[in-house]
Coordinates of C-alpha atoms and ligand atoms in Angstrom, one line a residue:
M1 CA 0.0 0.0 0.0
S2 CA 1.4 3.4 -0.9
F3 CA 1.2 6.9 0.5
V4 CA 2.1 10.3 -0.8
I5 CA 3.4 13.5 0.6
R6 CA 1.0 16.3 0.0
C7 CA 1.9 19.9 0.1
L8 CA -0.2 22.0 2.5
D9 CA 0.3 25.1 0.3
C10 CA -0.3 23.9 -3.3
G11 CA -1.6 20.4 -2.9
H12 CA 1.1 18.9 -5.0
E13 CA 1.7 15.2 -4.3
A14 CA 5.1 13.6 -4.3
P15 CA 6.7 10.3 -3.1
Y16 CA 8.4 10.2 0.2
H17 CA 12.1 10.5 0.8
P18 CA 13.6 11.8 4.1
L19 CA 16.1 14.0 2.3
I20 CA 13.5 15.8 0.1
I21 CA 12.2 18.5 2.5
N22 CA 10.6 20.9 0.0
C23 CA 7.5 20.6 -2.2
P24 CA 9.0 20.0 -5.7
Q25 CA 6.4 22.4 -7.1
C26 CA 6.2 25.4 -4.7
K27 CA 9.2 24.7 -2.4
S28 CA 7.0 24.8 0.7
Q29 CA 8.4 22.8 3.7
W30 CA 4.9 22.2 5.1
R31 CA 3.7 18.9 3.9
Q32 CA 1.8 15.9 5.2
A33 CA 1.7 12.2 4.6
I34 CA -1.6 11.0 3.0
Y35 CA -2.5 7.3 3.0
D36 CA -5.2 5.3 1.1
Y37 CA -7.6 5.3 4.0
T38 CA -10.2 3.3 2.2
K39 CA -7.7 0.5 1.9
A40 CA -6.2 0.9 5.3
A41 CA -9.4 0.9 7.3
P42 CA -10.5 -2.7 6.7
I43 CA -7.0 -4.0 7.2
L44 CA -6.6 -2.2 10.5
R45 CA -10.1 -3.5 11.7
Q46 CA -9.1 -7.0 10.8
E47 CA -5.5 -7.1 11.8
L48 CA -5.2 -5.0 15.0
P49 CA -6.5 -7.6 17.4
K50 CA -3.7 -9.9 16.3
R51 CA -0.8 -7.4 16.6
P52 CA 1.4 -6.5 19.6
F53 CA 0.5 -3.3 21.3
D54 CA 3.3 -1.0 20.1
L55 CA 3.7 1.8 17.6
W56 CA 4.0 -0.5 14.6
R57 CA 0.5 -2.0 14.9
Y58 CA -0.7 1.0 12.8
R59 CA 1.8 0.3 10.0
E60 CA -0.8 0.8 7.2
V61 CA -0.9 4.5 8.2
L62 CA 2.8 4.9 8.9
P63 CA 5.5 6.1 6.4
V64 CA 7.7 3.2 7.4
R65 CA 6.0 -0.2 6.9
N66 CA 7.7 -2.5 9.3
P67 CA 9.7 -2.3 12.5
N68 CA 13.4 -3.0 11.8
P69 CA 14.2 -5.7 14.4
G70 CA 17.7 -4.3 14.8
L71 CA 16.3 -0.9 15.9
Y72 CA 13.3 -2.0 17.9
L73 CA 13.3 -0.8 21.5
G74 CA 9.6 -1.3 22.4
E75 CA 8.4 2.1 21.2
G76 CA 4.8 3.0 21.7
G77 CA 2.2 0.9 23.5
T78 CA 2.4 3.0 26.8
P79 CA -0.3 2.4 29.3
L80 CA -3.4 4.6 29.8
I81 CA -3.8 5.0 33.5
R82 CA -7.0 6.2 35.3
A83 CA -6.1 8.9 37.8
V84 CA -8.4 7.7 40.5
N85 CA -7.2 9.8 43.4
M86 CA -6.7 13.0 41.5
G87 CA -10.1 12.5 39.9
M88 CA -11.7 12.3 43.3
M89 CA -9.9 15.3 44.6
L90 CA -10.9 17.4 41.6
G91 CA -14.4 16.1 41.3
C92 CA -13.7 14.9 37.8
P93 CA -13.6 11.1 37.8
G94 CA -12.8 10.7 34.0
I95 CA -9.1 11.7 34.1
Y96 CA -6.8 9.3 32.3
I97 CA -3.0 9.6 32.0
K98 CA -1.2 8.5 28.9
D99 CA 2.0 7.5 30.5
E100 CA 4.7 8.3 28.0
R101 CA 7.4 8.1 30.7
Q102 CA 7.2 4.4 30.0
G103 CA 8.7 4.7 26.5
P104 CA 12.3 3.4 25.9
T105 CA 14.0 6.7 26.8
A106 CA 11.2 7.9 29.2
S107 CA 9.6 10.6 27.0
F108 CA 7.1 10.7 24.1
K109 CA 10.0 11.8 21.8
D110 CA 10.7 8.1 21.4
R111 CA 7.9 7.9 18.9
Q112 CA 9.4 10.6 16.7
A113 CA 12.9 9.1 17.0
A114 CA 11.8 5.5 16.4
L115 CA 10.0 6.4 13.1
T116 CA 12.6 9.0 11.9
I117 CA 15.6 6.8 12.5
A118 CA 13.8 3.8 10.9
A119 CA 13.3 6.0 7.8
L120 CA 16.9 7.3 7.8
K121 CA 18.2 3.8 8.1
E122 CA 16.0 2.6 5.2
A123 CA 17.4 5.5 3.1
G124 CA 21.0 4.6 4.0
I125 CA 21.7 7.9 5.9
T126 CA 24.4 7.7 8.5
E127 CA 24.7 11.1 10.1
M128 CA 22.2 13.6 11.3
V129 CA 21.7 16.8 13.3
A130 CA 19.1 17.7 15.9
A131 CA 18.5 20.8 18.1
S132 CA 17.0 19.9 21.3
T133 CA 15.9 21.0 24.8
G134 CA 17.1 17.6 25.9
N135 CA 14.5 14.9 25.3
V136 CA 14.6 14.9 21.5
A137 CA 18.3 14.4 21.6
I138 CA 18.1 11.6 24.2
A139 CA 15.5 9.7 22.1
Y140 CA 17.3 10.2 18.8
S141 CA 20.6 9.2 20.5
A142 CA 19.2 5.9 21.6
Y143 CA 17.8 4.9 18.2
A144 CA 20.8 6.4 16.4
A145 CA 23.1 4.1 18.5
R146 CA 21.2 1.1 17.3
A147 CA 21.1 2.2 13.7
G148 CA 24.7 3.2 13.4
I149 CA 23.9 6.8 12.8
K150 CA 26.0 9.6 14.1
L151 CA 24.0 12.3 15.9
W152 CA 25.1 15.9 16.4
A153 CA 23.0 17.1 19.3
F154 CA 22.8 20.9 19.7
V155 CA 21.5 21.8 23.1
T156 CA 21.3 25.1 25.0
S157 CA 23.6 25.4 28.0
L158 CA 20.5 25.5 30.2
V159 CA 19.6 21.9 29.5
P160 CA 20.2 20.0 32.8
A161 CA 23.7 18.5 32.9
V162 CA 22.3 15.0 33.6
K163 CA 20.4 15.1 30.3
M164 CA 23.5 16.3 28.4
R165 CA 25.5 13.4 29.9
E166 CA 22.9 10.9 28.9
I167 CA 23.1 12.2 25.3
A168 CA 26.9 11.8 25.5
L169 CA 26.7 8.4 27.0
Y170 CA 24.8 7.1 23.9
G171 CA 27.7 8.3 21.8
S172 CA 26.2 11.4 20.3
Q173 CA 28.3 14.5 19.9
V174 CA 26.9 17.1 22.3
V175 CA 27.3 20.7 21.1
K176 CA 26.5 23.0 24.0
V177 CA 25.4 26.5 22.9
T178 CA 25.0 29.5 25.1
G179 CA 21.9 31.1 23.8
S180 CA 18.2 30.7 23.5
Y181 CA 16.7 27.5 22.1
D182 CA 15.5 29.3 19.0
Q183 CA 19.1 30.4 18.4
V184 CA 20.3 26.8 18.9
K185 CA 17.8 25.6 16.3
Q186 CA 19.2 28.2 13.8
I187 CA 22.8 27.2 14.4
A188 CA 22.0 23.5 14.1
A189 CA 20.2 24.1 10.8
E190 CA 23.1 26.1 9.6
F191 CA 25.6 23.4 10.6
A192 CA 23.4 20.7 8.9
H193 CA 23.1 22.8 5.7
K194 CA 26.9 23.5 5.5
R195 CA 27.7 19.8 5.9
G196 CA 24.8 18.5 3.8
L197 CA 23.4 16.5 6.7
Y198 CA 19.9 15.4 7.5
H199 CA 18.3 17.5 10.2
D200 CA 15.1 17.2 12.3
M201 CA 12.7 20.1 11.6
G202 CA 10.1 19.3 14.2
T203 CA 6.6 19.8 12.8
R204 CA 7.9 19.9 9.3
T205 CA 9.4 16.5 9.6
I206 CA 7.0 13.9 8.1
T207 CA 8.1 11.0 10.3
S208 CA 8.0 13.2 13.5
V209 CA 4.4 14.1 13.0
E210 CA 3.5 10.5 12.0
G211 CA 5.2 9.2 15.1
M212 CA 3.3 11.5 17.4
K213 CA -0.1 10.7 15.8
T214 CA 0.2 7.1 17.1
I215 CA -0.6 8.5 20.6
A216 CA -4.1 9.3 19.2
Y217 CA -4.6 5.8 17.9
E218 CA -3.5 4.2 21.1
V219 CA -5.6 6.4 23.3
A220 CA -8.7 5.6 21.1
E221 CA -8.1 1.9 21.5
Q222 CA -7.3 2.1 25.2
L223 CA -10.3 4.2 26.1
T224 CA -12.5 1.9 24.2
E225 CA -11.1 -1.1 26.1
Q226 CA -11.6 0.7 29.4
L227 CA -15.0 2.4 28.8
G228 CA -16.5 0.3 26.0
P229 CA -17.4 1.6 22.5
P230 CA -19.1 5.0 22.3
P231 CA -22.9 5.0 22.8
N232 CA -24.8 4.8 19.4
T233 CA -22.3 2.5 17.9
P234 CA -24.2 0.5 15.3
P235 CA -24.2 -3.2 16.2
G236 CA -21.3 -5.1 14.7
E237 CA -19.3 -1.9 14.0
L238 CA -15.9 -1.2 15.3
R239 CA -16.0 2.3 16.8
W240 CA -13.4 3.8 19.1
R241 CA -14.1 6.2 21.9
V242 CA -12.8 9.7 21.8
P243 CA -12.0 11.7 24.9
D244 CA -13.6 15.1 25.4
W245 CA -10.2 16.6 25.9
Y246 CA -6.6 15.8 25.0
I247 CA -4.2 17.9 27.1
Q248 CA -0.4 18.3 26.5
S249 CA 2.3 20.6 27.6
V250 CA 3.6 22.3 24.5
S251 CA 6.9 23.8 23.2
G252 CA 7.0 23.6 19.4
G253 CA 3.6 22.0 19.2
L254 CA 4.7 18.8 17.4
G255 CA 2.8 16.5 19.7
P256 CA -0.7 18.1 19.3
V257 CA -0.2 18.6 15.6
G258 CA 0.5 14.8 15.3
V259 CA -2.4 13.9 17.6
A260 CA -4.8 16.1 15.7
K261 CA -3.8 14.4 12.5
G262 CA -4.3 11.0 14.1
Y263 CA -7.8 11.8 15.1
R264 CA -8.7 13.2 11.6
E265 CA -7.4 10.0 10.0
M266 CA -9.5 7.8 12.4
M267 CA -12.5 9.9 11.4
A268 CA -11.7 9.5 7.8
M269 CA -11.6 5.7 8.3
G270 CA -14.9 5.6 10.2
L271 CA -13.1 4.4 13.3
T272 CA -14.3 7.4 15.3
D273 CA -17.2 9.8 15.0
R274 CA -15.8 13.0 16.4
L275 CA -12.7 14.9 17.4
P276 CA -11.4 15.8 20.9
G277 CA -10.8 19.3 22.1
I278 CA -7.1 19.7 22.1
I279 CA -5.6 21.7 24.9
A280 CA -2.0 23.0 24.6
V281 CA -0.5 24.2 27.8
Q282 CA 2.6 26.4 27.9
S283 CA 4.8 27.8 30.6
E284 CA 3.8 31.4 31.3
G285 CA 7.4 32.6 30.9
C286 CA 7.4 31.3 27.3
A287 CA 3.9 31.2 26.0
P288 CA 3.8 32.8 22.6
M289 CA 0.9 30.5 21.5
V290 CA -1.2 31.4 24.5
H291 CA -0.7 35.1 24.0
A292 CA -1.6 34.9 20.3
W293 CA -4.6 32.7 21.1
K294 CA -5.9 35.1 23.7
D295 CA -5.4 38.1 21.4
D296 CA -7.0 36.1 18.6
L297 CA -4.0 36.4 16.3
E298 CA -3.4 34.1 13.4
E299 CA 0.4 34.2 14.0
A300 CA 2.3 34.0 17.2
I301 CA 4.6 36.8 18.2
P302 CA 8.0 35.3 19.1
V303 CA 9.2 35.4 22.7
T304 CA 12.9 36.2 22.4
N305 CA 13.8 35.9 26.0
P306 CA 12.0 33.0 27.6
K307 CA 11.6 33.3 31.4
T308 CA 11.0 29.8 32.7
H309 CA 13.0 27.2 34.6
I310 CA 11.3 24.6 32.4
E311 CA 13.8 24.5 29.7
T312 CA 12.1 21.7 27.8
L313 CA 9.3 24.1 26.9
A314 CA 11.4 27.0 25.8
T315 CA 10.4 27.4 22.1
G316 CA 9.9 31.1 21.7
T317 CA 9.1 31.0 17.9
P318 CA 6.4 28.4 17.2
G319 CA 5.9 29.7 13.7
R320 CA 3.3 27.9 11.6
S321 CA 2.7 25.1 14.1
Y322 CA 0.7 27.7 16.1
T323 CA -1.4 28.6 13.1
L324 CA -2.1 25.0 12.3
L325 CA -3.0 24.2 15.8
R326 CA -5.2 27.3 16.1
K327 CA -7.2 26.1 13.1
E328 CA -7.7 22.7 14.7
M329 CA -8.8 24.2 18.0
K330 CA -11.2 26.7 16.3
E331 CA -12.8 23.8 14.5
H332 CA -13.4 21.5 17.4
G333 CA -13.3 23.5 20.6
G334 CA -9.7 23.2 21.9
L335 CA -7.7 26.0 23.5
F336 CA -4.3 27.2 24.6
E337 CA -3.6 28.0 28.3
S338 CA -0.6 28.9 30.3
V339 CA 0.6 28.1 33.9
T340 CA 3.4 29.4 36.0
D341 CA 6.5 27.4 36.9
D342 CA 5.3 27.3 40.5
E343 CA 1.9 25.9 39.4
A344 CA 3.8 23.2 37.4
F345 CA 6.0 22.3 40.4
R346 CA 3.0 22.1 42.6
A347 CA 1.3 19.8 40.0
M348 CA 4.4 17.6 40.0
H349 CA 3.9 17.1 43.7
V350 CA 0.2 16.3 43.4
L351 CA 0.9 13.8 40.6
A352 CA 3.7 12.0 42.5
K353 CA 2.0 12.0 45.8
M354 CA -1.5 11.2 44.7
E355 CA -0.9 8.9 41.7
G356 CA 2.6 7.5 42.2
I357 CA 3.8 9.2 39.0
S358 CA 7.0 11.1 39.0
A359 CA 7.1 13.3 35.9
E360 CA 9.5 16.0 34.8
P361 CA 8.4 19.6 35.2
A362 CA 7.6 19.9 31.5
A363 CA 5.1 17.1 31.8
A364 CA 3.6 18.6 34.9
V365 CA 2.7 21.8 33.1
A366 CA -0.1 19.8 31.4
F367 CA -1.4 18.7 34.8
A368 CA -1.3 22.3 36.1
G369 CA -3.3 23.3 33.1
L370 CA -5.8 20.5 33.9
F371 CA -6.2 21.8 37.4
K372 CA -6.7 25.3 36.2
L373 CA -9.3 24.5 33.6
I374 CA -11.3 22.3 35.9
R375 CA -11.4 25.1 38.4
A376 CA -12.4 27.6 35.7
G377 CA -15.3 25.3 34.8
V378 CA -14.0 24.8 31.2
I379 CA -13.5 21.1 31.8
K380 CA -16.7 19.7 33.2
P381 CA -17.0 17.1 36.0
T382 CA -18.5 14.6 33.5
D383 CA -15.8 15.1 30.8
T384 CA -13.4 12.4 29.8
V385 CA -9.9 13.8 29.8
V386 CA -6.6 12.3 28.6
V387 CA -3.5 14.0 29.8
N388 CA -0.2 13.2 28.1
C389 CA 2.4 12.6 30.8
T390 CA 5.1 13.4 28.3
G391 CA 8.3 12.6 30.1
H392 CA 10.4 11.5 33.1
T393 CA 13.9 11.7 32.1
M394 CA 15.2 13.4 35.3
P395 CA 15.4 12.8 38.9
A396 CA 13.6 15.6 40.8
E397 CA 15.6 18.8 40.6
P398 CA 16.4 20.7 43.9
L399 CA 14.3 23.6 42.7
V400 CA 11.2 21.4 42.8
L401 CA 11.7 19.7 46.1
G402 CA 12.8 22.6 48.2
S403 CA 14.7 21.9 51.4
G404 CA 13.9 19.5 54.2
W405 CA 12.9 16.6 52.0
A406 CA 15.2 14.1 53.7
R407 CA 16.1 13.3 57.3
N408 CA 19.6 12.3 58.1
V409 CA 20.8 9.6 60.4
V410 CA 24.4 9.7 61.5
L411 CA 25.4 6.5 63.3
P412 CA 28.1 6.4 65.9
Q413 CA 31.3 4.8 64.5
A414 CA 31.7 1.2 65.7
E415 CA 35.1 0.4 67.1
T416 CA 35.0 -3.2 66.1
S417 CA 32.1 -4.4 64.1
A418 CA 32.0 -7.8 65.8
V419 CA 31.1 -6.6 69.3
K420 CA 28.0 -4.5 69.8
T421 CA 28.1 -2.6 73.1
I422 CA 25.1 -1.2 74.9
T423 CA 26.2 2.3 74.2
E424 CA 26.2 1.7 70.5
E425 CA 22.6 0.4 70.6
E426 CA 21.7 3.4 72.6
G427 CA 23.3 5.7 70.0
L428 CA 21.3 4.0 67.3
L429 CA 18.0 4.4 69.1
A430 CA 18.9 8.1 69.9
A431 CA 19.6 8.7 66.2
L432 CA 16.4 7.1 65.2
S433 CA 14.3 9.0 67.6
R434 CA 15.7 12.2 66.0
V435 CA 14.4 10.9 62.7
A436 CA 10.8 11.2 64.0
P437 CA 9.3 11.9 67.4
D438 CA 7.5 9.1 69.1
R439 CA 4.2 10.7 69.1
F440 CA 2.6 12.1 66.0
P441 CA -0.5 14.3 65.8
R442 CA -3.5 11.9 65.8
V443 CA -6.2 12.4 63.2
A444 CA -9.5 10.5 63.0
I445 CA -11.2 10.2 59.7
I446 CA -14.9 9.4 59.9
D447 CA -16.4 8.7 56.5
D448 CA -18.5 5.9 55.1
T449 CA -16.8 5.9 51.6
P450 CA -13.6 3.9 51.6
D451 CA -12.2 5.9 48.6
A452 CA -12.7 9.2 50.5
R453 CA -10.9 7.8 53.5
R454 CA -8.1 6.6 51.4
L455 CA -7.8 10.0 49.7
V456 CA -7.5 11.8 53.1
R457 CA -5.1 9.2 54.5
R458 CA -2.9 9.6 51.4
I459 CA -2.9 13.4 51.6
L460 CA -1.8 13.3 55.2
Q461 CA 0.7 10.5 55.0
S462 CA 2.4 11.8 51.9
Q463 CA 3.3 15.2 53.3
G464 CA 3.6 14.8 57.1
D465 CA 3.7 12.5 60.1
F466 CA 0.3 11.7 61.5
T467 CA -1.2 8.7 63.4
I468 CA -4.3 8.1 61.4
F469 CA -7.5 6.3 62.6
E470 CA -10.4 5.5 60.4
A471 CA -14.1 4.9 61.1
A472 CA -16.7 3.8 58.5
D473 CA -19.8 5.3 60.1
G474 CA -20.9 7.7 62.8
R475 CA -21.4 5.3 65.6
E476 CA -18.0 3.7 65.0
G477 CA -16.5 7.2 64.7
L478 CA -17.8 8.3 68.1
D479 CA -16.4 5.1 69.7
L480 CA -13.1 5.8 68.0
V481 CA -12.9 9.4 69.3
N482 CA -13.8 8.4 72.8
R483 CA -11.2 5.6 72.8
E484 CA -8.3 7.4 71.0
H485 CA -8.7 11.1 71.8
P486 CA -7.5 12.4 68.4
D487 CA -6.1 15.9 68.0
L488 CA -8.2 16.5 65.0
I489 CA -11.4 14.9 63.4
I490 CA -12.2 14.9 59.7
L491 CA -15.9 14.2 59.4
D492 CA -18.2 13.4 56.5
L493 CA -21.7 14.7 56.8
M494 CA -23.7 12.2 54.7
M495 CA -23.5 8.8 56.4
P496 CA -26.3 6.2 56.8
E497 CA -27.9 5.8 60.2
M498 CA -25.9 8.2 62.3
D499 CA -24.9 11.2 60.1
G500 CA -22.2 13.8 60.6
F501 CA -24.6 16.3 62.2
S502 CA -25.5 13.8 64.9
V503 CA -21.9 12.9 65.4
L504 CA -21.1 16.6 66.0
D505 CA -23.9 16.9 68.5
A506 CA -22.7 14.0 70.4
L507 CA -19.0 15.2 70.4
K508 CA -20.0 18.7 71.6
A509 CA -22.3 17.3 74.4
N510 CA -19.3 15.4 75.9
P511 CA -16.8 17.7 77.7
D512 CA -14.0 15.1 76.9
T513 CA -14.5 15.6 73.2
A514 CA -16.1 19.0 72.8
E515 CA -12.8 20.8 72.2
I516 CA -11.4 18.6 69.5
P517 CA -11.2 20.6 66.3
V518 CA -13.3 19.2 63.4
I519 CA -13.0 19.6 59.6
V520 CA -16.1 18.7 57.8
S521 CA -15.6 17.3 54.3
T522 CA -18.8 17.0 52.3
A523 CA -19.8 16.1 48.8
K524 CA -23.1 17.9 49.2
E525 CA -24.1 21.5 48.7
L526 CA -25.2 22.7 52.1
T527 CA -28.5 24.5 52.7
L528 CA -28.4 27.7 54.7
E529 CA -30.1 25.9 57.6
E530 CA -27.4 23.2 57.5
K531 CA -24.6 25.8 57.4
A532 CA -26.2 27.5 60.4
R533 CA -26.1 24.2 62.3
L534 CA -22.4 23.9 61.7
Q535 CA -21.7 27.5 62.7
G536 CA -19.4 27.6 65.7
Q537 CA -19.3 23.8 65.8
I538 CA -16.5 23.1 63.3
Q539 CA -13.2 24.7 62.3
A540 CA -13.3 24.2 58.5
L541 CA -15.5 23.1 55.7
M542 CA -14.0 21.3 52.7
Q543 CA -16.0 20.6 49.6
K544 CA -15.2 17.1 48.3
G545 CA -14.0 17.1 44.7
D546 CA -13.0 20.8 45.0
F547 CA -9.7 21.0 46.9
M548 CA -6.1 20.3 46.2
S549 CA -4.1 18.1 48.5
D550 CA -1.8 20.9 49.6
E551 CA -4.8 23.2 50.5
F552 CA -6.3 20.5 52.6
L553 CA -3.0 19.8 54.3
E554 CA -2.5 23.5 55.1
E555 CA -5.9 23.5 56.9
V556 CA -5.0 20.4 58.9
K557 CA -1.6 21.8 59.9
A558 CA -3.1 25.1 61.0
L559 CA -5.6 23.3 63.2
L560 CA -2.9 21.1 64.8
R561 CA -0.6 24.0 65.6
Ligands
PLP1 C1 9.2 18.0 23.9 C2 8.4 17.9 25.1 C3 7.2 18.6 25.3 C4 6.7 19.6 24.3 O1 6.2 18.9 23.2 P1 5.9 19.5 21.7 O2 4.8 18.7 21.2 O3 7.2 19.4 21.0 O4 5.5 20.9 21.9 C5 6.6 18.4 26.5 N1 7.0 17.6 27.5 C6 8.1 16.9 27.3 C7 8.6 16.0 28.4 C8 8.9 17.0 26.2 O5 10.0 16.3 26.0
ZN2 ZN1 3.7 23.0 -2.8

């Protein structure tokens, strides 16, 4: 089955070759791979169930037909993970995380690199150039190593040193440039041009866009597996589910351009019946697309001096990628949004502490955008949302963690390791008691929903030391409070038999428990009368599904002081 490269400007169609980067007719570099979708659709329907879950299962709509076993690193096929705790916290249960950290080099750039290097290898190319804020060069380096291709990796001097060393470890030549990422791209292009070398051009590279689009296909299949086919699917038809939103942090915009193309192709093949709203989130210190979007401009005004610690997202000149994305978003309700570095670091903590997912700051930008848009009411509680967790190449940087994240134990030096004296044992115990005091603040959680108890427990245990007690109904809760005398009670209102109001009444009637502070957490909108009943009886009211873990913790800590 064949495909053509169609020019976005004049429509001219030409065969694919990685070294031909201009339209032969009008010289435009903006072109797209077009497949025979009528032929591809029935093959995909029939063959997909038999194929492994990786990027190559969509080979009928890829510019490279088959995986080269010599290059294969297990690209694509990353899991789609339901964000249960975060969903509960934000009151939006349909949040799914496309975990691109689980690619071979721990970022979604693997898809771009796998496909591009496969194409270069097929064409007999042995040397290439890429400008990178880190992850592109890491991904290309890994595949280039397997393919026997030399990579010149141009990076800005701001790229974290660990990332640079990883690029070097793979055997690529790191060229460290002091300047902005946009300047680095220019220099890399110049270098490639002078030496006649292939060079990655982001959104203008056919294989890069095609690699990214496989995210859309995978998400469609995975959502369908988890949620079933969309309602109104004709019986016997294969129809995939489309999320209401696809959210990604964005630098040059390659990811969303590819994902949008993927969804358009699935529509063309009758595999889906609609398109998701695409949300591109930028870092506020480098958000040319967001500014242009909010000012309703067709072209983005370059940011020449990015002010963000999140180097991965420092593309100041998005060029035509913005214009292409803007068109997509206007057509099916997507948008651009920005978040601050601090919001991104905060989201990183939430993601790690609530979902067990350690992402790099650039990936966390998408989650910060998610939080912001849920709060703004743009994303609705019933929406299905897929967030691309784009990467995890780095251990947490000091900037993100702040101080006081570890406790040190210094053990007394043993004279001879064979004999343990009493004093050494004492020294060990003393050291350990400095690690944590013997008594922690005691918190009782009274809630009939196990998930809600787990959420509160998780928030407390992930960011402090507490002794936590749980009770599953009002009666049990009262017994617990009388027995354990907690320092703080977190109380649900809606519980069968004995509800939170009755628990409060009983607590206040007993001089032993009347003074214990109470935080009420409730899923229900309270009436004025109910609010009046709580007045003076409780210390704080938290609306379930509408608080962030750190806000809750602040409240708890303030009451325990
Ligand atoms: C490259 C990258 C981005 C930005 O992606 P684009 O689609 O190129 O804008 C976001 N997060 C991570 C981790 C990245 O490596
Ligand atoms: Zn053309």
